[in-house]
Amino acid sequence: MTILVTGGAGFIGSHTCVELLNSNHEIIVLDNYSNSNIESLNRVKRLTGKDFKVYEVDLLDKEKVEEVFKENSIEAVIHFAGLKAVGESVEKPIYYYQNNIMGTLILTELMQKYCVHNLVFSSSATVYGDPKEVPISEDSPLYATNPYGRTKLMIEEILRDLYVSNNNWSIASLRYFNPIGAHESGLIGEDPKGIPNNLMPYITHVATGKLTELNVFGNDYSTPDGTGVRDYIHVVDLAKGHIKSLGKVLSTKGIEAYNLGTGQGYSVLELVDAFEKASGQKIPYKIAPRRSGDIAECYADPAKAERELGWTTVKSLEEMCIDSWRWQKKNPDGYLTKAAYMSGH
Ligand code: NAD
Ligand code: UD1
């Protein structure tokens, strides 16, 4: 029996593939590489010394996805495949609704048809909108402020309807907080296309000199130093949360949402400071206007995941910074750095 990983070539997917293989799961990966590179999967194979089947397939291509179900004996699906850029989702809502929602509908329809009822879904802390209070627990009010967030919220609701219609389903919706860091080998990491939107990749690009300075989006929030506070979580801790969730999904029936965060918030300036200490690099920055749609503070209450999944984070902010920096230094052009990296320069 095998685990199908959709979007397995991406940032969180590739780290989760490593943890799945290291826990002796058999996997197959489906990805259309719309936001990734097959090289990440080559490196997963190299890192683990294990091989697996990879399908270059778009989730919207139902016939091709069905072939994957026909050819394999799938026990569960971990569903990462989706588009995730908030700004782009505002500009291209149809593209986001089609890709994320249609993709999930096609996937779950085929899961139903082939009697695969175990699903771990990548949701997001974005489903809490601008939270009334922190830390945020799973029963906090849900609402989304942009098309990307609405796709996550709608998919969570679709999955609840699915469970109501057929109690054989076993589903975990994982609400990720802010994943950063990289595998400690420096072989796999986050490889955004173009200028990064998110804070950590922006900082690492400043550290390598690709970008000149960081814009800190607002220092007048009601937070201790006025800059935005987030719950940064090491991507390897997050990947391990998927192994625990898979165990739970395979051993029970039902549908549950879990916060995957550390429970600890850090401000933009605290992250800059931690990165400077961990890397020895100076990060020049200037205070810029607030970014539209940003919230002041967002961090998890991760007690439910600890209680029901037996999962907690172990990696510190320092390790997140060291690992992000190692990945960026070894791969200044992400997975396109292949030639130089492979020859050891
Ligand atoms: P990513 O872009 O690196 O990975 C997503 C992968 O899905 C990519 O490899 C992409 O090529 C693939 N994909 C997209 N649409 C596809 C389709 N139609 N068919 C086949 N493959 C497709 O993103 P990530 O950071 O690894 O995020 C994984 C999931 O977690 C996403 O669903 C994202 O929305 C969610 N999430 C991410 C974050 C974050 O900060 N990274 C936070 C919360 C939730
Ligand atoms: C963003 C997304 C959110 C997604 C999350 C994780 C937006 C509005 N929200 O959230 O939906 O779930 O990423 O992928 O894009 N910052 C700067 N300068 C920068 C970049 C960021 O000061 O160049 C600040 C932000 O204002 C924020 C913090 O750094 O306070 C973290 O930003 P980011 O990494 O983009 O994550 P989120 O805003 O939490």
mmCIF file of N, CA and C in Angstrom, residues 146-274:
data_model
loop_
_atom_site.group_PDB
_atom_site.id
_atom_site.type_symbol
_atom_site.label_atom_id
_atom_site.label_comp_id
_atom_site.label_asym_id
_atom_site.label_seq_id
_atom_site.Cartn_x
_atom_site.Cartn_y
_atom_site.Cartn_z
ATOM 1 N N ASN A 146 -9.272 36.877 1.281
ATOM 2 C CA ASN A 146 -8.801 36.937 -0.116
ATOM 3 C C ASN A 146 -9.128 35.604 -0.796
ATOM 4 N N PRO A 147 -9.085 35.565 -2.143
ATOM 5 C CA PRO A 147 -9.468 34.331 -2.854
ATOM 6 C C PRO A 147 -8.654 33.115 -2.433
ATOM 7 N N TYR A 148 -7.347 33.273 -2.209
ATOM 8 C CA TYR A 148 -6.541 32.125 -1.780
ATOM 9 C C TYR A 148 -7.120 31.534 -0.479
ATOM 10 N N GLY A 149 -7.352 32.430 0.485
ATOM 11 C CA GLY A 149 -7.876 31.972 1.778
ATOM 12 C C GLY A 149 -9.243 31.325 1.624
ATOM 13 N N ARG A 150 -10.056 31.906 0.717
ATOM 14 C CA ARG A 150 -11.397 31.333 0.509
ATOM 15 C C ARG A 150 -11.309 29.935 -0.091
ATOM 16 N N THR A 151 -10.292 29.686 -0.940
ATOM 17 C CA THR A 151 -10.194 28.312 -1.470
ATOM 18 C C THR A 151 -9.936 27.331 -0.329
ATOM 19 N N LYS A 152 -9.103 27.724 0.630
ATOM 20 C CA LYS A 152 -8.798 26.813 1.749
ATOM 21 C C LYS A 152 -10.048 26.570 2.601
ATOM 22 N N LEU A 153 -10.756 27.681 2.873
ATOM 23 C CA LEU A 153 -11.966 27.581 3.685
ATOM 24 C C LEU A 153 -13.027 26.731 2.987
ATOM 25 N N MET A 154 -13.221 26.970 1.690
ATOM 26 C CA MET A 154 -14.227 26.206 0.937
ATOM 27 C C MET A 154 -13.848 24.740 0.883
ATOM 28 N N ILE A 155 -12.574 24.447 0.676
ATOM 29 C CA ILE A 155 -12.164 23.040 0.610
ATOM 30 C C ILE A 155 -12.407 22.370 1.966
ATOM 31 N N GLU A 156 -12.097 23.063 3.057
ATOM 32 C CA GLU A 156 -12.382 22.465 4.374
ATOM 33 C C GLU A 156 -13.871 22.118 4.472
ATOM 34 N N GLU A 157 -14.728 23.015 3.968
ATOM 35 C CA GLU A 157 -16.176 22.756 4.052
ATOM 36 C C GLU A 157 -16.591 21.600 3.152
ATOM 37 N N ILE A 158 -16.005 21.553 1.958
ATOM 38 C CA ILE A 158 -16.302 20.450 1.029
ATOM 39 C C ILE A 158 -15.930 19.126 1.714
ATOM 40 N N LEU A 159 -14.786 19.115 2.375
ATOM 41 C CA LEU A 159 -14.330 17.867 3.012
ATOM 42 C C LEU A 159 -15.271 17.474 4.154
ATOM 43 N N ARG A 160 -15.801 18.475 4.870
ATOM 44 C CA ARG A 160 -16.775 18.158 5.933
ATOM 45 C C ARG A 160 -18.039 17.545 5.330
ATOM 46 N N ASP A 161 -18.503 18.108 4.214
ATOM 47 C CA ASP A 161 -19.687 17.551 3.538
ATOM 48 C C ASP A 161 -19.435 16.114 3.096
ATOM 49 N N LEU A 162 -18.227 15.878 2.639
ATOM 50 C CA LEU A 162 -17.871 14.542 2.156
ATOM 51 C C LEU A 162 -17.966 13.528 3.299
ATOM 52 N N TYR A 163 -17.451 13.937 4.456
ATOM 53 C CA TYR A 163 -17.506 13.026 5.603
ATOM 54 C C TYR A 163 -18.961 12.772 6.030
ATOM 55 N N VAL A 164 -19.770 13.822 6.017
ATOM 56 C CA VAL A 164 -21.180 13.655 6.395
ATOM 57 C C VAL A 164 -21.869 12.678 5.434
ATOM 58 N N SER A 165 -21.490 12.746 4.164
ATOM 59 C CA SER A 165 -22.138 11.888 3.165
ATOM 60 C C SER A 165 -21.691 10.437 3.274
ATOM 61 N N ASN A 166 -20.492 10.236 3.826
ATOM 62 C CA ASN A 166 -19.949 8.878 3.885
ATOM 63 C C ASN A 166 -18.966 8.799 5.048
ATOM 64 N N ASN A 167 -19.391 8.146 6.119
ATOM 65 C CA ASN A 167 -18.589 8.114 7.344
ATOM 66 C C ASN A 167 -17.349 7.224 7.258
ATOM 67 N N ASN A 168 -17.111 6.651 6.072
ATOM 68 C CA ASN A 168 -15.855 5.905 5.908
ATOM 69 C C ASN A 168 -14.658 6.831 5.736
ATOM 70 N N TRP A 169 -14.937 8.089 5.440
ATOM 71 C CA TRP A 169 -13.821 9.018 5.242
ATOM 72 C C TRP A 169 -13.079 9.272 6.553
ATOM 73 N N SER A 170 -11.779 9.487 6.426
ATOM 74 C CA SER A 170 -10.958 9.909 7.561
ATOM 75 C C SER A 170 -10.066 11.033 7.059
ATOM 76 N N ILE A 171 -10.293 12.231 7.603
ATOM 77 C CA ILE A 171 -9.682 13.436 7.006
ATOM 78 C C ILE A 171 -9.067 14.312 8.086
ATOM 79 N N ALA A 172 -7.843 14.781 7.827
ATOM 80 C CA ALA A 172 -7.226 15.796 8.699
ATOM 81 C C ALA A 172 -6.935 17.031 7.865
ATOM 82 N N SER A 173 -7.494 18.177 8.274
ATOM 83 C CA SER A 173 -7.159 19.456 7.636
ATOM 84 C C SER A 173 -6.107 20.124 8.511
ATOM 85 N N LEU A 174 -4.928 20.287 7.955
ATOM 86 C CA LEU A 174 -3.821 20.829 8.751
ATOM 87 C C LEU A 174 -3.661 22.315 8.469
ATOM 88 N N ARG A 175 -3.832 23.107 9.523
ATOM 89 C CA ARG A 175 -3.742 24.564 9.359
ATOM 90 C C ARG A 175 -2.332 24.996 9.720
ATOM 91 N N TYR A 176 -1.520 25.189 8.658
ATOM 92 C CA TYR A 176 -0.119 25.548 8.877
ATOM 93 C C TYR A 176 -0.018 27.012 9.264
ATOM 94 N N PHE A 177 0.923 27.321 10.156
ATOM 95 C CA PHE A 177 1.256 28.721 10.434
ATOM 96 C C PHE A 177 2.369 29.122 9.440
ATOM 97 N N ASN A 178 3.502 29.644 9.844
ATOM 98 C CA ASN A 178 4.449 30.159 8.837
ATOM 99 C C ASN A 178 5.677 29.266 8.692
ATOM 100 N N PRO A 179 5.652 28.343 7.732
ATOM 101 C CA PRO A 179 6.789 27.432 7.579
ATOM 102 C C PRO A 179 8.019 28.125 7.002
ATOM 103 N N ILE A 180 9.145 27.935 7.654
ATOM 104 C CA ILE A 180 10.436 28.434 7.146
ATOM 105 C C ILE A 180 11.476 27.345 7.415
ATOM 106 N N GLY A 181 12.766 27.646 7.194
ATOM 107 C CA GLY A 181 13.806 26.641 7.416
ATOM 108 C C GLY A 181 13.935 25.746 6.196
ATOM 109 N N ALA A 182 14.744 24.726 6.338
ATOM 110 C CA ALA A 182 15.018 23.806 5.230
ATOM 111 C C ALA A 182 15.610 22.546 5.843
ATOM 112 N N HIS A 183 15.719 21.498 5.022
ATOM 113 C CA HIS A 183 16.350 20.270 5.520
ATOM 114 C C HIS A 183 17.798 20.571 5.910
ATOM 115 N N GLU A 184 18.274 19.952 6.986
ATOM 116 C CA GLU A 184 19.612 20.315 7.495
ATOM 117 C C GLU A 184 20.735 19.938 6.531
ATOM 118 N N SER A 185 20.450 19.078 5.568
ATOM 119 C CA SER A 185 21.459 18.724 4.559
ATOM 120 C C SER A 185 21.763 19.885 3.614
ATOM 121 N N GLY A 186 20.843 20.847 3.525
ATOM 122 C CA GLY A 186 20.996 21.921 2.538
ATOM 123 C C GLY A 186 20.650 21.473 1.125
ATOM 124 N N LEU A 187 20.095 20.271 1.007
ATOM 125 C CA LEU A 187 19.773 19.740 -0.333
ATOM 126 C C LEU A 187 18.401 20.186 -0.819
ATOM 127 N N ILE A 188 17.449 20.316 0.090
ATOM 128 C CA ILE A 188 16.104 20.767 -0.319
ATOM 129 C C ILE A 188 15.697 21.963 0.544
ATOM 130 N N GLY A 189 14.875 22.827 -0.040
ATOM 131 C CA GLY A 189 14.451 24.037 0.676
ATOM 132 C C GLY A 189 13.394 24.760 -0.129
ATOM 133 N N GLU A 190 13.145 26.011 0.263
ATOM 134 C CA GLU A 190 12.103 26.803 -0.405
ATOM 135 C C GLU A 190 12.717 27.529 -1.596
ATOM 136 N N ASP A 191 12.041 27.445 -2.738
ATOM 137 C CA ASP A 191 12.619 27.974 -3.971
ATOM 138 C C ASP A 191 11.585 28.829 -4.700
ATOM 139 N N PRO A 192 11.268 30.013 -4.123
ATOM 140 C CA PRO A 192 10.215 30.820 -4.749
ATOM 141 C C PRO A 192 10.648 31.358 -6.104
ATOM 142 N N LYS A 193 9.657 31.494 -7.000
ATOM 143 C CA LYS A 193 9.960 32.057 -8.325
ATOM 144 C C LYS A 193 9.931 33.583 -8.223
ATOM 145 N N GLY A 194 10.909 34.259 -8.797
ATOM 146 C CA GLY A 194 10.923 35.728 -8.812
ATOM 147 C C GLY A 194 11.234 36.303 -7.445
ATOM 148 N N ILE A 195 10.759 37.532 -7.223
ATOM 149 C CA ILE A 195 11.039 38.186 -5.934
ATOM 150 C C ILE A 195 10.128 37.586 -4.869
ATOM 151 N N PRO A 196 10.715 37.106 -3.759
ATOM 152 C CA PRO A 196 9.872 36.443 -2.752
ATOM 153 C C PRO A 196 8.847 37.391 -2.128
ATOM 154 N N ASN A 197 7.671 36.848 -1.814
ATOM 155 C CA ASN A 197 6.642 37.602 -1.090
ATOM 156 C C ASN A 197 6.821 37.445 0.412
ATOM 157 N N ASN A 198 7.285 36.277 0.799
ATOM 158 C CA ASN A 198 7.322 35.955 2.237
ATOM 159 C C ASN A 198 8.628 36.418 2.879
ATOM 160 N N LEU A 199 8.547 36.613 4.196
ATOM 161 C CA LEU A 199 9.645 37.278 4.903
ATOM 162 C C LEU A 199 10.973 36.502 4.843
ATOM 163 N N MET A 200 10.985 35.228 5.219
ATOM 164 C CA MET A 200 12.275 34.536 5.309
ATOM 165 C C MET A 200 13.005 34.436 3.969
ATOM 166 N N PRO A 201 12.330 34.011 2.887
ATOM 167 C CA PRO A 201 13.067 34.002 1.626
ATOM 168 C C PRO A 201 13.534 35.385 1.189
ATOM 169 N N TYR A 202 12.776 36.412 1.549
ATOM 170 C CA TYR A 202 13.219 37.772 1.213
ATOM 171 C C TYR A 202 14.523 38.077 1.959
ATOM 172 N N ILE A 203 14.539 37.729 3.258
ATOM 173 C CA ILE A 203 15.743 37.977 4.073
ATOM 174 C C ILE A 203 16.947 37.219 3.502
ATOM 175 N N THR A 204 16.760 35.952 3.134
ATOM 176 C CA THR A 204 17.913 35.186 2.636
ATOM 177 C C THR A 204 18.397 35.750 1.289
ATOM 178 N N HIS A 205 17.476 36.298 0.504
ATOM 179 C CA HIS A 205 17.902 36.924 -0.757
ATOM 180 C C HIS A 205 18.682 38.224 -0.490
ATOM 181 N N VAL A 206 18.328 38.939 0.580
ATOM 182 C CA VAL A 206 19.112 40.132 0.954
ATOM 183 C C VAL A 206 20.493 39.673 1.427
ATOM 184 N N ALA A 207 20.521 38.584 2.187
ATOM 185 C CA ALA A 207 21.800 38.093 2.730
ATOM 186 C C ALA A 207 22.771 37.688 1.625
ATOM 187 N N THR A 208 22.260 37.157 0.509
ATOM 188 C CA THR A 208 23.169 36.766 -0.581
ATOM 189 C C THR A 208 23.486 37.947 -1.493
ATOM 190 N N GLY A 209 22.841 39.087 -1.253
ATOM 191 C CA GLY A 209 23.103 40.262 -2.086
ATOM 192 C C GLY A 209 22.216 40.331 -3.329
ATOM 193 N N LYS A 210 21.303 39.371 -3.488
ATOM 194 C CA LYS A 210 20.397 39.418 -4.651
ATOM 195 C C LYS A 210 19.414 40.573 -4.530
ATOM 196 N N LEU A 211 19.045 40.892 -3.302
ATOM 197 C CA LEU A 211 18.180 42.041 -3.046
ATOM 198 C C LEU A 211 18.958 42.967 -2.097
ATOM 199 N N THR A 212 18.696 44.273 -2.216
ATOM 200 C CA THR A 212 19.564 45.187 -1.460
ATOM 201 C C THR A 212 19.128 45.390 -0.013
ATOM 202 N N GLU A 213 17.829 45.528 0.220
ATOM 203 C CA GLU A 213 17.397 45.711 1.611
ATOM 204 C C GLU A 213 15.968 45.204 1.792
ATOM 205 N N LEU A 214 15.675 44.910 3.058
ATOM 206 C CA LEU A 214 14.339 44.422 3.407
ATOM 207 C C LEU A 214 13.422 45.608 3.663
ATOM 208 N N ASN A 215 12.202 45.543 3.151
ATOM 209 C CA ASN A 215 11.169 46.505 3.545
ATOM 210 C C ASN A 215 10.387 45.886 4.688
ATOM 211 N N VAL A 216 10.414 46.539 5.832
ATOM 212 C CA VAL A 216 9.619 46.043 6.963
ATOM 213 C C VAL A 216 8.246 46.697 6.842
ATOM 214 N N PHE A 217 7.242 45.862 6.622
ATOM 215 C CA PHE A 217 5.912 46.396 6.304
ATOM 216 C C PHE A 217 5.175 46.860 7.565
ATOM 217 N N GLY A 218 5.500 48.061 8.024
ATOM 218 C CA GLY A 218 4.772 48.671 9.141
ATOM 219 C C GLY A 218 5.463 48.428 10.474
ATOM 220 N N ASN A 219 5.590 49.526 11.279
ATOM 221 C CA ASN A 219 6.117 49.373 12.649
ATOM 222 C C ASN A 219 5.193 50.062 13.650
ATOM 223 N N ASP A 220 3.896 50.161 13.221
ATOM 224 C CA ASP A 220 2.920 50.813 14.100
ATOM 225 C C ASP A 220 1.765 49.876 14.463
ATOM 226 N N TYR A 221 2.025 48.566 14.400
ATOM 227 C CA TYR A 221 1.019 47.600 14.874
ATOM 228 C C TYR A 221 1.044 47.561 16.399
ATOM 229 N N SER A 222 -0.071 47.109 16.995
ATOM 230 C CA SER A 222 -0.062 47.011 18.456
ATOM 231 C C SER A 222 0.609 45.705 18.878
ATOM 232 N N THR A 223 1.907 45.641 18.634
ATOM 233 C CA THR A 223 2.741 44.503 19.047
ATOM 234 C C THR A 223 3.914 45.098 19.818
ATOM 235 N N PRO A 224 4.689 44.290 20.554
ATOM 236 C CA PRO A 224 5.743 44.861 21.403
ATOM 237 C C PRO A 224 6.691 45.822 20.671
ATOM 238 N N ASP A 225 7.143 45.507 19.455
ATOM 239 C CA ASP A 225 8.028 46.462 18.763
ATOM 240 C C ASP A 225 7.351 47.126 17.561
ATOM 241 N N GLY A 226 6.039 46.920 17.413
ATOM 242 C CA GLY A 226 5.272 47.589 16.353
ATOM 243 C C GLY A 226 5.270 46.835 15.036
ATOM 244 N N THR A 227 6.114 45.791 14.893
ATOM 245 C CA THR A 227 6.121 45.035 13.621
ATOM 246 C C THR A 227 5.303 43.754 13.776
ATOM 247 N N GLY A 228 4.899 43.164 12.657
ATOM 248 C CA GLY A 228 3.973 42.030 12.657
ATOM 249 C C GLY A 228 4.557 40.804 13.357
ATOM 250 N N VAL A 229 3.698 40.106 14.085
ATOM 251 C CA VAL A 229 4.128 38.913 14.831
ATOM 252 C C VAL A 229 3.525 37.660 14.193
ATOM 253 N N ARG A 230 4.384 36.652 13.941
ATOM 254 C CA ARG A 230 3.932 35.399 13.320
ATOM 255 C C ARG A 230 4.515 34.201 14.051
ATOM 256 N N ASP A 231 3.901 33.060 13.794
ATOM 257 C CA ASP A 231 4.332 31.786 14.391
ATOM 258 C C ASP A 231 5.157 31.036 13.339
ATOM 259 N N TYR A 232 6.473 31.249 13.354
ATOM 260 C CA TYR A 232 7.345 30.584 12.373
ATOM 261 C C TYR A 232 7.610 29.162 12.845
ATOM 262 N N ILE A 233 7.457 28.224 11.899
ATOM 263 C CA ILE A 233 7.627 26.813 12.239
ATOM 264 C C ILE A 233 8.623 26.189 11.265
ATOM 265 N N HIS A 234 9.552 25.398 11.807
ATOM 266 C CA HIS A 234 10.545 24.739 10.943
ATOM 267 C C HIS A 234 9.837 23.726 10.049
ATOM 268 N N VAL A 235 10.171 23.750 8.748
ATOM 269 C CA VAL A 235 9.469 22.896 7.779
ATOM 270 C C VAL A 235 9.653 21.403 8.085
ATOM 271 N N VAL A 236 10.746 21.043 8.749
ATOM 272 C CA VAL A 236 10.926 19.621 9.089
ATOM 273 C C VAL A 236 9.993 19.226 10.246
ATOM 274 N N ASP A 237 9.807 20.118 11.207
ATOM 275 C CA ASP A 237 8.801 19.859 12.257
ATOM 276 C C ASP A 237 7.418 19.715 11.620
ATOM 277 N N LEU A 238 7.144 20.613 10.666
ATOM 278 C CA LEU A 238 5.842 20.583 9.985
ATOM 279 C C LEU A 238 5.675 19.263 9.228
ATOM 280 N N ALA A 239 6.732 18.847 8.524
ATOM 281 C CA ALA A 239 6.678 17.590 7.759
ATOM 282 C C ALA A 239 6.392 16.425 8.711
ATOM 283 N N LYS A 240 7.013 16.455 9.881
ATOM 284 C CA LYS A 240 6.786 15.361 10.844
ATOM 285 C C LYS A 240 5.340 15.364 11.344
ATOM 286 N N GLY A 241 4.728 16.537 11.383
ATOM 287 C CA GLY A 241 3.313 16.623 11.746
ATOM 288 C C GLY A 241 2.433 15.856 10.767
ATOM 289 N N HIS A 242 2.878 15.767 9.509
ATOM 290 C CA HIS A 242 2.110 15.011 8.509
ATOM 291 C C HIS A 242 2.195 13.511 8.762
ATOM 292 N N ILE A 243 3.336 13.061 9.261
ATOM 293 C CA ILE A 243 3.480 11.624 9.534
ATOM 294 C C ILE A 243 2.540 11.248 10.686
ATOM 295 N N LYS A 244 2.508 12.112 11.710
ATOM 296 C CA LYS A 244 1.604 11.863 12.844
ATOM 297 C C LYS A 244 0.139 11.921 12.388
ATOM 298 N N SER A 245 -0.174 12.887 11.536
ATOM 299 C CA SER A 245 -1.560 13.024 11.066
ATOM 300 C C SER A 245 -1.958 11.823 10.228
ATOM 301 N N LEU A 246 -1.024 11.352 9.417
ATOM 302 C CA LEU A 246 -1.303 10.182 8.587
ATOM 303 C C LEU A 246 -1.603 8.976 9.483
ATOM 304 N N GLY A 247 -0.817 8.827 10.535
ATOM 305 C CA GLY A 247 -1.047 7.721 11.469
ATOM 306 C C GLY A 247 -2.446 7.794 12.050
ATOM 307 N N LYS A 248 -2.853 8.996 12.418
ATOM 308 C CA LYS A 248 -4.180 9.192 13.000
ATOM 309 C C LYS A 248 -5.277 8.888 11.961
ATOM 310 N N VAL A 249 -5.096 9.409 10.768
ATOM 311 C CA VAL A 249 -6.092 9.222 9.710
ATOM 312 C C VAL A 249 -6.245 7.738 9.361
ATOM 313 N N LEU A 250 -5.121 7.014 9.370
ATOM 314 C CA LEU A 250 -5.178 5.596 9.012
ATOM 315 C C LEU A 250 -5.779 4.732 10.115
ATOM 316 N N SER A 251 -5.819 5.282 11.344
ATOM 317 C CA SER A 251 -6.277 4.429 12.440
ATOM 318 C C SER A 251 -7.679 4.792 12.949
ATOM 319 N N THR A 252 -8.276 5.882 12.398
ATOM 320 C CA THR A 252 -9.611 6.281 12.863
ATOM 321 C C THR A 252 -10.460 6.716 11.667
ATOM 322 N N LYS A 253 -11.706 7.044 11.935
ATOM 323 C CA LYS A 253 -12.555 7.677 10.914
ATOM 324 C C LYS A 253 -12.998 9.029 11.488
ATOM 325 N N GLY A 254 -13.364 9.952 10.614
ATOM 326 C CA GLY A 254 -13.825 11.250 11.093
ATOM 327 C C GLY A 254 -13.139 12.369 10.340
ATOM 328 N N ILE A 255 -13.434 13.592 10.776
ATOM 329 C CA ILE A 255 -12.762 14.743 10.166
ATOM 330 C C ILE A 255 -12.358 15.717 11.263
ATOM 331 N N GLU A 256 -11.111 16.130 11.252
ATOM 332 C CA GLU A 256 -10.602 17.029 12.284
ATOM 333 C C GLU A 256 -9.688 18.066 11.645
ATOM 334 N N ALA A 257 -9.653 19.254 12.264
ATOM 335 C CA ALA A 257 -8.682 20.282 11.863
ATOM 336 C C ALA A 257 -7.635 20.406 12.964
ATOM 337 N N TYR A 258 -6.400 20.600 12.570
ATOM 338 C CA TYR A 258 -5.315 20.764 13.547
ATOM 339 C C TYR A 258 -4.456 21.969 13.189
ATOM 340 N N ASN A 259 -4.142 22.769 14.197
ATOM 341 C CA ASN A 259 -3.154 23.830 14.026
ATOM 342 C C ASN A 259 -1.767 23.224 14.069
ATOM 343 N N LEU A 260 -0.951 23.504 13.057
ATOM 344 C CA LEU A 260 0.454 23.109 13.130
ATOM 345 C C LEU A 260 1.294 24.387 13.222
ATOM 346 N N GLY A 261 1.630 24.716 14.445
ATOM 347 C CA GLY A 261 2.465 25.890 14.730
ATOM 348 C C GLY A 261 3.228 25.595 16.013
ATOM 349 N N THR A 262 4.113 26.534 16.392
ATOM 350 C CA THR A 262 4.904 26.298 17.617
ATOM 351 C C THR A 262 4.188 26.815 18.862
ATOM 352 N N GLY A 263 3.281 27.790 18.660
ATOM 353 C CA GLY A 263 2.644 28.439 19.801
ATOM 354 C C GLY A 263 3.399 29.692 20.241
ATOM 355 N N GLN A 264 4.494 30.010 19.535
ATOM 356 C CA GLN A 264 5.337 31.143 19.928
ATOM 357 C C GLN A 264 5.371 32.160 18.787
ATOM 358 N N GLY A 265 5.074 33.420 19.091
ATOM 359 C CA GLY A 265 5.120 34.443 18.042
ATOM 360 C C GLY A 265 6.426 35.230 18.078
ATOM 361 N N TYR A 266 6.940 35.582 16.896
ATOM 362 C CA TYR A 266 8.116 36.454 16.795
ATOM 363 C C TYR A 266 7.800 37.592 15.837
ATOM 364 N N SER A 267 8.355 38.774 16.145
ATOM 365 C CA SER A 267 8.119 39.926 15.271
ATOM 366 C C SER A 267 9.089 39.908 14.091
ATOM 367 N N VAL A 268 8.811 40.758 13.107
ATOM 368 C CA VAL A 268 9.697 40.866 11.935
ATOM 369 C C VAL A 268 11.110 41.211 12.408
ATOM 370 N N LEU A 269 11.214 42.199 13.320
ATOM 371 C CA LEU A 269 12.559 42.621 13.756
ATOM 372 C C LEU A 269 13.237 41.530 14.577
ATOM 373 N N GLU A 270 12.476 40.748 15.322
ATOM 374 C CA GLU A 270 13.087 39.620 16.057
ATOM 375 C C GLU A 270 13.628 38.566 15.090
ATOM 376 N N LEU A 271 12.892 38.346 14.009
ATOM 377 C CA LEU A 271 13.367 37.360 13.024
ATOM 378 C C LEU A 271 14.627 37.878 12.326
ATOM 379 N N VAL A 272 14.638 39.157 11.996
ATOM 380 C CA VAL A 272 15.830 39.752 11.359
ATOM 381 C C VAL A 272 17.032 39.589 12.292
ATOM 382 N N ASP A 273 16.820 39.890 13.556
ATOM 383 C CA ASP A 273 17.908 39.809 14.539
ATOM 384 C C ASP A 273 18.405 38.355 14.676
ATOM 385 N N ALA A 274 17.477 37.419 14.771
ATOM 386 C CA ALA A 274 17.858 35.999 14.903
ATOM 387 C C ALA A 274 18.619 35.547 13.661
#
